[in-house]
Amino acid sequence: MPNNLIHKIKLSSKHKISTFKPANFDEIPKMHPDLSYIFTNRGPFFLKDARSGIYNFNRSLQCILHPDEFNFETVSPFTPPSKDTLLHTEAKKRQCRFVTSTSSITQTLMNVFTFLTGIDGVDLSTFSSHFRDETAKFTSYCKVPGYLSMEEVHPGICSLLIKKKIFPDNILLRLGIVIEKMLTTKYSLFPQLKLNGMKNAAPPPAKSIYMLMKTGNLLIRSQLDAFDKRLPRKTFDIKSRAVLPIRLDVHNYQKYYHYEILERHGFFRSFERELYDMARASMLKNLLQIKIGDMDGIFVAYHSVKYMQGFEYIPCEAIEGYLCGSSLIGDAAFKQAMALLEIVLNKIHGVFAYRLATPSGNGQRAQIDILVHNKPNHGLVVYAFEKNRPEGDVVKLFIGKKKIYVNGTVSMEMSLTNDADECVIECDIECTVHAGKDTQVRTGIDSTVSIINSQEKTRTSSSQAYIQKFMNGTTFYK
């Protein structure tokens, strides 16, 4: 490859994406029947009415098992895509070079998606006047660079794994597994979910069921959480959402067990507040995950770790409305982001193909670290370099200078009005190969990694400041 190559690429909203349903599609877990009302009616819904104390849903859902008391043997263990032999077989069958999972690829895809669309916040027009003067900008989490590791796991097949988690494991991550299991397990079997529950009664873990999505030579695995036959796309993602003070002070979560959501609307102690924070922090991630899995939407369970507060179903179209303005634009941008991601991966693989396929003296194949960062008002910057080989080459890709065409005519923005419209984004992509000890490129890599490493520290300090600012003027408890 030339040391410095610039050419144009065109990304079409008609880019082909294929999804493949699993053979055991009918074995996807189903929600409790009394929760089905939530899917066909606009929420959110209280588990228990705050004023009357009447339960709207089965009271068995109110108390949540602490993760330390939950029998995780009732849950199928996570298999990384690098060790998923069935996924490798599917990749070979479908002539795919790369395999990955939603959990590994989403942060990287977020950077590609925001670069192409230019979105940096959400539409708050449907929120109440309480949020009229509040920021609509994404939180810093949505702007963190993606960090992947590419490694050949089978001749001609490379896995893409997340290199570094944005946030360390905490109780909320484990609690999400507990809540998902609670919502898809019969009430009569709840005792079997306890770690020291009925002896020899725990059912075997349900096998994880995946949808596969193929774009070009990239195959992505997406776990399907639950199923409801009335939904247009049948499956959906289950998301647990801790209430405001717990999210801000997660290490002291016990202090906020009795925090209650009391209203549908309002700046504090409301479902609207939780939705506002979720829209700015995680809705972009949620959208990309359900698009990859061809799912219908997300089922949100609001909680205070110990107690369930309520539920809400948010369809994919509503999320696209918050982020992109319409489903047409959301779908077009997703396809274009997948097309660009595939181009980037192929260019990186083209440089490192020999190193990936050839074992070193100790029998180990090379691992290629990949950083993807959308730098607003600058462009999409990608670095790729071999792990533990500082003298090796570094590939730098720079994608910028966008032009948008709608039905062949230059446009200032993506303005699609029907399914027949086609949007094409034209970009310049520059590829340079640097010597491993190039000071300038190493500085770029180090500064990008530092953004990732500083994310948790920044989040913690800003959260503490927020708590101190509002605690005196806000009643967090009855």
Coordinates of C-alpha atoms in Angstrom, one line a residue:
M1 CA 0.0 0.0 0.0
P2 CA 1.3 3.5 -0.8
N3 CA 2.5 5.5 2.1
N4 CA 0.0 8.2 1.5
L5 CA -3.2 7.5 -0.5
I6 CA -6.3 9.6 -0.7
H7 CA -9.4 8.6 -2.6
K8 CA -13.2 9.1 -2.5
I9 CA -15.7 6.6 -1.1
K10 CA -19.5 6.7 -1.6
L11 CA -21.8 5.3 1.1
S12 CA -25.4 4.6 0.0
S13 CA -28.5 4.4 2.1
K14 CA -29.3 1.4 0.0
H15 CA -26.3 -0.5 1.3
K16 CA -27.2 -4.2 1.6
I17 CA -27.5 -5.6 5.1
S18 CA -28.8 -9.2 5.7
T19 CA -30.0 -10.7 8.9
F20 CA -30.3 -14.4 9.7
K21 CA -32.8 -15.7 12.3
P22 CA -31.6 -18.6 14.5
A23 CA -33.1 -22.0 14.1
N24 CA -34.3 -21.9 17.7
F25 CA -36.1 -18.6 17.3
D26 CA -39.2 -20.0 19.0
E27 CA -37.1 -20.6 22.2
I28 CA -36.4 -17.0 22.8
P29 CA -37.6 -16.1 26.4
K30 CA -41.0 -14.4 26.8
M31 CA -42.0 -11.8 29.3
H32 CA -44.6 -12.3 32.1
P33 CA -48.1 -12.2 30.5
D34 CA -49.3 -9.4 32.9
L35 CA -46.5 -7.2 31.4
S36 CA -47.8 -7.5 27.9
Y37 CA -50.1 -4.5 28.3
I38 CA -47.0 -2.3 28.3
F39 CA -46.1 -3.2 24.7
T40 CA -49.4 -1.9 23.2
N41 CA -49.9 1.2 25.4
R42 CA -47.9 4.3 25.8
G43 CA -46.0 4.3 29.1
P44 CA -44.3 4.6 31.4
F45 CA -46.1 2.6 34.0
F46 CA -45.6 2.4 37.8
L47 CA -45.2 -1.0 39.3
K48 CA -47.1 0.3 42.3
D49 CA -49.2 3.5 42.2
A50 CA -47.4 6.0 44.4
R51 CA -50.7 7.6 45.6
S52 CA -53.0 4.7 46.3
G53 CA -50.4 2.0 46.9
I54 CA -52.2 -0.3 44.5
Y55 CA -50.0 -2.7 42.4
N56 CA -50.4 -2.4 38.6
F57 CA -48.4 -5.6 38.1
N58 CA -47.5 -8.7 40.1
R59 CA -45.9 -7.6 43.4
S60 CA -43.4 -10.5 43.1
L61 CA -41.5 -8.1 40.8
Q62 CA -41.1 -5.4 43.5
C63 CA -38.1 -6.8 45.4
I64 CA -35.0 -7.4 43.3
L65 CA -32.5 -10.1 44.2
H66 CA -29.1 -8.6 45.1
P67 CA -26.5 -10.0 42.7
D68 CA -24.7 -11.6 45.7
E69 CA -27.8 -13.6 46.3
F70 CA -28.5 -14.6 42.7
N71 CA -27.6 -18.0 41.3
F72 CA -25.7 -17.0 38.1
E73 CA -25.6 -20.7 37.1
T74 CA -29.2 -20.2 35.9
V75 CA -27.8 -17.8 33.2
S76 CA -25.8 -19.0 30.2
P77 CA -22.2 -17.8 30.4
F78 CA -21.0 -15.2 27.9
T79 CA -18.9 -16.6 25.1
P80 CA -16.7 -14.0 23.4
P81 CA -16.9 -14.0 19.6
S82 CA -13.2 -15.1 19.4
K83 CA -14.2 -18.4 21.1
D84 CA -17.6 -18.9 19.5
T85 CA -16.9 -21.8 17.1
L86 CA -20.5 -21.7 15.8
L87 CA -20.0 -18.1 14.8
H88 CA -16.8 -19.0 13.1
T89 CA -18.6 -21.7 11.1
E90 CA -21.3 -19.3 10.1
A91 CA -18.7 -16.8 9.0
K92 CA -17.0 -19.4 6.8
K93 CA -20.3 -20.4 5.4
R94 CA -21.3 -16.8 4.6
Q95 CA -17.8 -15.8 3.3
C96 CA -17.1 -13.3 6.1
R97 CA -13.7 -12.2 7.1
F98 CA -14.6 -10.5 10.4
V99 CA -16.7 -11.7 13.4
T100 CA -17.8 -9.7 16.4
S101 CA -20.6 -9.0 18.8
T102 CA -22.8 -6.0 19.6
S103 CA -21.0 -5.5 23.0
S104 CA -17.6 -5.3 21.2
I105 CA -18.5 -3.2 18.2
T106 CA -21.1 -0.7 19.5
Q107 CA -18.7 2.0 20.9
T108 CA -16.7 2.0 17.6
L109 CA -19.9 2.1 15.6
M110 CA -21.2 5.1 17.7
N111 CA -18.1 7.1 16.5
V112 CA -18.7 6.2 12.9
F113 CA -22.5 7.0 13.1
T114 CA -22.0 10.4 14.8
F115 CA -19.4 11.3 12.2
L116 CA -21.7 10.6 9.3
T117 CA -24.8 12.1 10.7
G118 CA -23.3 15.0 12.6
I119 CA -25.7 14.5 15.5
D120 CA -24.5 15.5 18.9
G121 CA -27.7 15.5 21.0
V122 CA -31.3 14.5 21.2
D123 CA -34.6 16.2 20.2
L124 CA -36.3 17.4 23.5
S125 CA -39.4 18.8 21.8
T126 CA -41.6 16.1 23.3
F127 CA -40.4 16.7 26.8
S128 CA -42.3 18.9 29.3
S129 CA -41.4 22.5 30.1
H130 CA -39.2 21.3 33.0
F131 CA -36.5 20.5 30.5
R132 CA -36.9 23.5 28.2
D133 CA -33.7 25.1 29.3
E134 CA -31.7 21.9 29.8
T135 CA -28.9 20.7 27.5
A136 CA -29.8 18.3 24.7
K137 CA -26.2 17.4 24.1
F138 CA -24.9 13.8 24.4
T139 CA -23.0 13.0 27.6
S140 CA -19.3 12.4 27.3
Y141 CA -19.9 8.6 27.2
C142 CA -21.2 8.9 23.7
K143 CA -18.0 10.7 22.6
V144 CA -15.5 8.2 23.9
P145 CA -13.3 6.6 21.1
G146 CA -13.9 3.0 20.2
Y147 CA -11.0 0.6 21.0
L148 CA -10.9 -2.8 19.3
S149 CA -8.5 -5.7 19.0
M150 CA -8.3 -7.7 15.7
E151 CA -7.0 -11.2 15.8
E152 CA -7.1 -14.2 13.5
V153 CA -9.0 -17.0 15.2
H154 CA -9.5 -19.3 12.2
P155 CA -7.7 -19.3 8.8
G156 CA -9.2 -16.3 7.0
I157 CA -11.4 -15.2 9.9
C158 CA -10.6 -12.4 12.4
S159 CA -12.4 -11.6 15.6
L160 CA -13.0 -8.1 16.7
L161 CA -13.1 -7.7 20.5
I162 CA -13.6 -4.7 22.7
K163 CA -10.1 -3.7 23.9
K164 CA -11.1 -1.7 26.9
K165 CA -14.4 -1.3 28.7
I166 CA -15.4 2.3 29.1
F167 CA -16.5 1.8 32.7
P168 CA -15.3 -0.9 35.2
D169 CA -17.7 -3.6 36.3
N170 CA -20.1 -2.5 39.1
I171 CA -23.3 -3.7 40.6
L172 CA -25.5 -2.2 37.9
L173 CA -23.9 -4.4 35.2
R174 CA -24.6 -7.6 37.3
L175 CA -28.0 -6.4 38.3
G176 CA -29.0 -6.1 34.6
I177 CA -28.5 -9.8 34.3
V178 CA -30.6 -10.4 37.4
I179 CA -33.5 -8.2 36.2
E180 CA -33.5 -9.7 32.8
K181 CA -33.8 -13.2 34.3
M182 CA -36.6 -12.0 36.7
L183 CA -38.7 -10.6 33.9
T184 CA -38.5 -13.8 31.8
T185 CA -38.9 -16.4 34.6
K186 CA -42.3 -17.7 35.9
Y187 CA -43.1 -16.2 39.2
S188 CA -43.4 -19.7 40.7
L189 CA -39.8 -20.4 39.8
F190 CA -38.4 -17.2 41.5
P191 CA -37.1 -19.2 44.5
Q192 CA -34.9 -21.2 42.2
L193 CA -33.0 -18.1 41.2
K194 CA -31.6 -17.6 44.7
L195 CA -28.1 -18.7 45.3
N196 CA -29.0 -20.8 48.4
G197 CA -32.5 -21.6 47.3
M198 CA -34.2 -25.0 46.7
K199 CA -31.5 -27.6 46.5
N200 CA -31.1 -29.3 43.2
A201 CA -34.1 -27.3 41.9
A202 CA -32.3 -24.7 39.8
P203 CA -33.2 -25.1 36.1
P204 CA -30.3 -25.5 33.6
P205 CA -29.4 -22.1 32.1
A206 CA -31.3 -21.2 29.0
K207 CA -29.1 -21.2 25.9
S208 CA -28.2 -17.8 24.5
I209 CA -30.0 -17.2 21.2
Y210 CA -28.5 -14.9 18.6
M211 CA -29.5 -13.0 15.5
L212 CA -26.7 -12.7 12.9
M213 CA -26.3 -9.6 10.8
K214 CA -24.1 -9.6 7.7
T215 CA -22.8 -6.5 5.9
G216 CA -20.2 -7.3 3.2
N217 CA -17.6 -9.5 4.9
L218 CA -18.5 -8.5 8.5
L219 CA -20.7 -10.8 10.6
I220 CA -22.1 -9.5 13.9
R221 CA -23.7 -11.6 16.6
S222 CA -26.6 -10.0 18.6
Q223 CA -28.2 -11.7 21.6
L224 CA -32.0 -11.7 21.6
D225 CA -33.3 -11.0 25.1
A226 CA -37.1 -11.6 24.7
F227 CA -39.9 -12.2 22.3
D228 CA -43.5 -11.0 21.9
K229 CA -45.4 -12.1 18.8
R230 CA -47.5 -8.9 18.6
L231 CA -44.5 -6.7 17.9
P232 CA -43.7 -5.9 14.3
R233 CA -40.2 -7.3 14.6
K234 CA -41.1 -9.8 17.4
T235 CA -37.9 -9.4 19.5
F236 CA -36.7 -6.7 21.8
D237 CA -33.9 -5.7 24.2
I238 CA -34.3 -5.6 28.0
K239 CA -32.6 -2.7 29.6
S240 CA -32.4 -2.0 33.4
R241 CA -32.1 1.6 34.4
A242 CA -31.1 2.7 37.8
V243 CA -32.6 5.9 39.2
L244 CA -30.8 9.2 39.1
P245 CA -29.0 9.3 42.5
I246 CA -27.7 5.7 42.1
R247 CA -26.3 6.4 38.7
L248 CA -24.5 9.5 40.0
D249 CA -23.2 7.8 43.2
V250 CA -23.1 4.1 42.3
H251 CA -20.5 3.1 44.8
N252 CA -22.9 4.2 47.6
Y253 CA -26.0 2.8 46.0
Q254 CA -27.3 1.5 49.4
K255 CA -28.0 5.0 50.4
Y256 CA -30.7 5.4 47.8
Y257 CA -32.6 2.1 48.1
H258 CA -35.8 4.0 49.1
Y259 CA -35.6 6.7 46.4
E260 CA -38.9 6.6 44.6
I261 CA -40.2 7.8 41.3
L262 CA -43.4 9.6 42.2
E263 CA -44.4 11.4 39.0
R264 CA -44.5 10.8 35.2
H265 CA -43.3 14.3 34.5
G266 CA -40.9 16.6 36.4
F267 CA -37.3 17.5 36.8
F268 CA -36.7 15.1 39.7
R269 CA -38.3 11.9 41.0
S270 CA -40.0 11.3 37.6
F271 CA -39.9 8.9 34.8
E272 CA -39.3 11.9 32.5
R273 CA -36.1 12.7 34.3
E274 CA -34.9 9.1 33.9
L275 CA -35.8 9.2 30.2
Y276 CA -34.0 12.5 29.7
D277 CA -30.8 11.2 31.1
M278 CA -31.1 7.9 29.2
A279 CA -31.7 9.7 25.9
R280 CA -28.5 11.7 26.3
A281 CA -26.4 8.9 27.7
S282 CA -27.3 5.6 26.3
M283 CA -30.1 5.8 23.6
L284 CA -27.6 6.0 20.8
K285 CA -26.0 2.8 22.0
N286 CA -29.4 1.2 22.4
L287 CA -30.4 2.2 18.8
L288 CA -27.4 0.7 17.2
Q289 CA -27.7 -2.5 19.2
I290 CA -31.4 -3.1 18.3
K291 CA -30.6 -2.2 14.7
I292 CA -27.9 -4.8 14.6
G293 CA -30.2 -7.4 16.1
D294 CA -33.2 -6.4 13.9
M295 CA -35.1 -5.9 17.1
D296 CA -38.3 -3.9 17.6
G297 CA -37.3 -1.7 20.6
I298 CA -36.2 -1.7 24.2
F299 CA -38.1 -2.7 27.4
V300 CA -36.9 -0.5 30.2
A301 CA -37.1 -1.6 33.9
Y302 CA -36.5 1.4 36.2
H303 CA -35.2 0.4 39.6
S304 CA -33.4 1.6 42.8
V305 CA -31.3 -1.6 43.0
K306 CA -33.4 -3.1 45.8
Y307 CA -36.9 -2.2 44.4
M308 CA -38.5 -2.1 41.0
Q309 CA -40.0 1.3 40.2
G310 CA -41.8 0.8 36.9
F311 CA -41.6 -0.1 33.2
E312 CA -41.7 1.4 29.7
Y313 CA -41.5 0.1 26.2
I314 CA -39.7 2.3 23.7
P315 CA -40.0 1.2 20.0
C316 CA -37.1 1.6 17.6
E317 CA -39.0 4.3 15.7
A318 CA -39.4 6.5 18.8
I319 CA -35.6 6.2 19.5
E320 CA -34.9 7.2 15.9
G321 CA -37.2 10.2 16.4
Y322 CA -35.2 11.3 19.4
L323 CA -31.9 11.0 17.7
C324 CA -32.3 11.3 13.9
G325 CA -35.7 13.0 13.4
S326 CA -37.2 10.0 11.5
S327 CA -36.9 6.3 11.0
L328 CA -36.0 6.9 7.3
I329 CA -32.9 8.9 8.3
G330 CA -32.0 6.5 11.2
D331 CA -32.1 3.5 8.9
A332 CA -30.2 5.2 6.1
A333 CA -27.5 6.4 8.5
F334 CA -27.1 3.0 10.1
K335 CA -26.5 1.3 6.7
Q336 CA -24.0 4.0 5.7
A337 CA -22.2 3.6 9.1
M338 CA -22.0 -0.2 8.6
A339 CA -20.6 0.4 5.0
L340 CA -17.9 2.8 6.3
L341 CA -16.9 0.5 9.2
E342 CA -16.4 -2.4 6.7
I343 CA -14.2 -0.2 4.5
V344 CA -12.1 0.8 7.5
L345 CA -11.7 -2.8 8.7
N346 CA -10.7 -4.1 5.2
K347 CA -8.1 -1.3 4.8
I348 CA -6.5 -2.2 8.2
H349 CA -6.6 -5.9 7.4
G350 CA -4.9 -5.2 4.0
V351 CA -1.9 -3.8 5.8
F352 CA -1.6 -6.4 8.5
A353 CA -2.9 -9.5 6.8
Y354 CA 0.5 -11.2 6.8
R355 CA 1.2 -10.4 10.5
L356 CA -2.3 -11.6 11.5
A357 CA -1.9 -14.9 9.7
T358 CA 1.7 -15.8 10.5
P359 CA 2.6 -17.1 14.0
S360 CA 5.6 -15.6 15.7
G361 CA 8.4 -17.6 17.3
N362 CA 6.3 -18.4 20.3
G363 CA 3.4 -19.6 18.2
Q364 CA 1.3 -16.5 18.8
R365 CA -0.3 -14.5 16.0
A366 CA -0.3 -10.8 16.0
Q367 CA -3.1 -8.7 17.6
I368 CA -3.9 -5.4 16.0
D369 CA -5.2 -2.7 18.2
I370 CA -7.7 -0.3 16.6
L371 CA -8.7 3.1 17.8
V372 CA -11.7 4.9 16.2
H373 CA -12.4 8.5 17.2
N374 CA -14.9 11.0 15.8
K375 CA -13.3 14.4 16.3
P376 CA -16.1 17.0 15.9
N377 CA -15.4 19.6 13.2
H378 CA -12.4 17.6 12.2
G379 CA -13.2 14.1 10.9
L380 CA -13.0 10.5 11.8
V381 CA -9.5 9.4 12.8
V382 CA -8.5 5.7 13.0
Y383 CA -5.2 4.3 14.3
A384 CA -4.2 0.6 13.9
F385 CA -1.0 -0.8 15.3
E386 CA 0.3 -4.2 16.4
K387 CA 0.1 -4.9 20.1
N388 CA 3.4 -5.2 22.0
R389 CA 5.4 -4.3 18.9
P390 CA 6.3 -0.6 19.1
E391 CA 8.7 -0.8 16.2
G392 CA 5.9 -2.1 13.9
D393 CA 4.0 0.0 11.4
V394 CA 1.1 2.2 12.4
V395 CA -1.8 2.8 10.0
K396 CA -3.6 6.1 10.2
L397 CA -6.9 6.6 8.4
F398 CA -8.5 10.0 8.2
I399 CA -12.0 10.3 6.8
G400 CA -13.4 13.8 6.3
K401 CA -14.8 16.3 3.7
K402 CA -18.3 14.9 3.4
K403 CA -20.8 15.7 0.7
I404 CA -24.4 14.6 0.8
Y405 CA -26.5 13.7 -2.2
V406 CA -30.2 13.0 -2.0
N407 CA -31.6 11.4 -5.2
G408 CA -28.5 12.6 -7.0
T409 CA -28.8 16.3 -5.9
V410 CA -26.4 17.9 -3.5
S411 CA -28.1 18.5 -0.1
M412 CA -27.1 20.2 3.1
E413 CA -28.5 17.4 5.2
M414 CA -30.1 14.0 5.0
S415 CA -33.7 14.8 4.1
L416 CA -35.4 11.6 3.1
T417 CA -39.2 11.6 2.6
N418 CA -40.0 8.0 1.5
D419 CA -38.4 4.6 1.1
A420 CA -37.7 5.2 -2.6
D421 CA -35.3 8.1 -1.8
E422 CA -31.6 7.4 -1.8
C423 CA -29.0 9.3 0.2
V424 CA -25.3 9.0 -0.8
I425 CA -22.5 10.4 1.4
E426 CA -19.3 11.0 -0.4
C427 CA -16.1 11.2 1.8
D428 CA -12.4 11.6 1.3
I429 CA -10.4 8.8 3.0
E430 CA -6.7 9.2 3.5
C431 CA -4.5 6.3 4.5
T432 CA -1.0 6.7 5.7
V433 CA 1.5 4.1 7.0
H434 CA 3.9 5.4 9.6
A435 CA 7.0 4.0 11.2
G436 CA 6.2 2.7 14.7
K437 CA 8.5 5.2 16.4
D438 CA 6.9 8.2 14.6
T439 CA 6.6 10.7 17.5
Q440 CA 3.6 12.5 16.0
V441 CA 1.5 9.5 15.4
R442 CA 2.4 8.0 18.8
T443 CA 1.3 11.2 20.4
G444 CA -2.0 10.9 18.6
I445 CA -2.5 7.4 19.8
D446 CA -1.6 8.3 23.4
S447 CA -4.0 11.2 23.5
T448 CA -6.8 9.1 22.1
V449 CA -6.2 6.4 24.7
S450 CA -6.1 9.0 27.5
I451 CA -9.6 10.1 26.6
I452 CA -10.8 6.5 27.3
N453 CA -8.8 6.1 30.5
S454 CA -10.0 9.4 31.9
Q455 CA -13.7 8.8 31.2
E456 CA -14.5 7.1 34.5
K457 CA -12.6 9.6 36.6
T458 CA -14.3 12.5 34.8
R459 CA -17.7 10.9 35.3
T460 CA -17.2 10.3 39.0
S461 CA -16.0 13.8 39.8
S462 CA -18.7 15.5 37.8
S463 CA -21.4 13.2 39.4
Q464 CA -20.2 14.0 42.9
A465 CA -20.4 17.7 42.1
Y466 CA -23.9 17.3 40.7
I467 CA -25.1 15.5 43.8
Q468 CA -23.7 18.2 46.1
K469 CA -25.3 21.0 43.9
F470 CA -28.8 19.6 44.1
M471 CA -28.9 17.5 47.3
N472 CA -29.8 20.5 49.5
G473 CA -32.6 21.7 47.3
T474 CA -34.0 18.3 46.4
T475 CA -35.8 15.8 48.5
F476 CA -34.5 12.4 47.5
Y477 CA -36.6 10.6 50.1
K478 CA -40.1 10.8 51.4

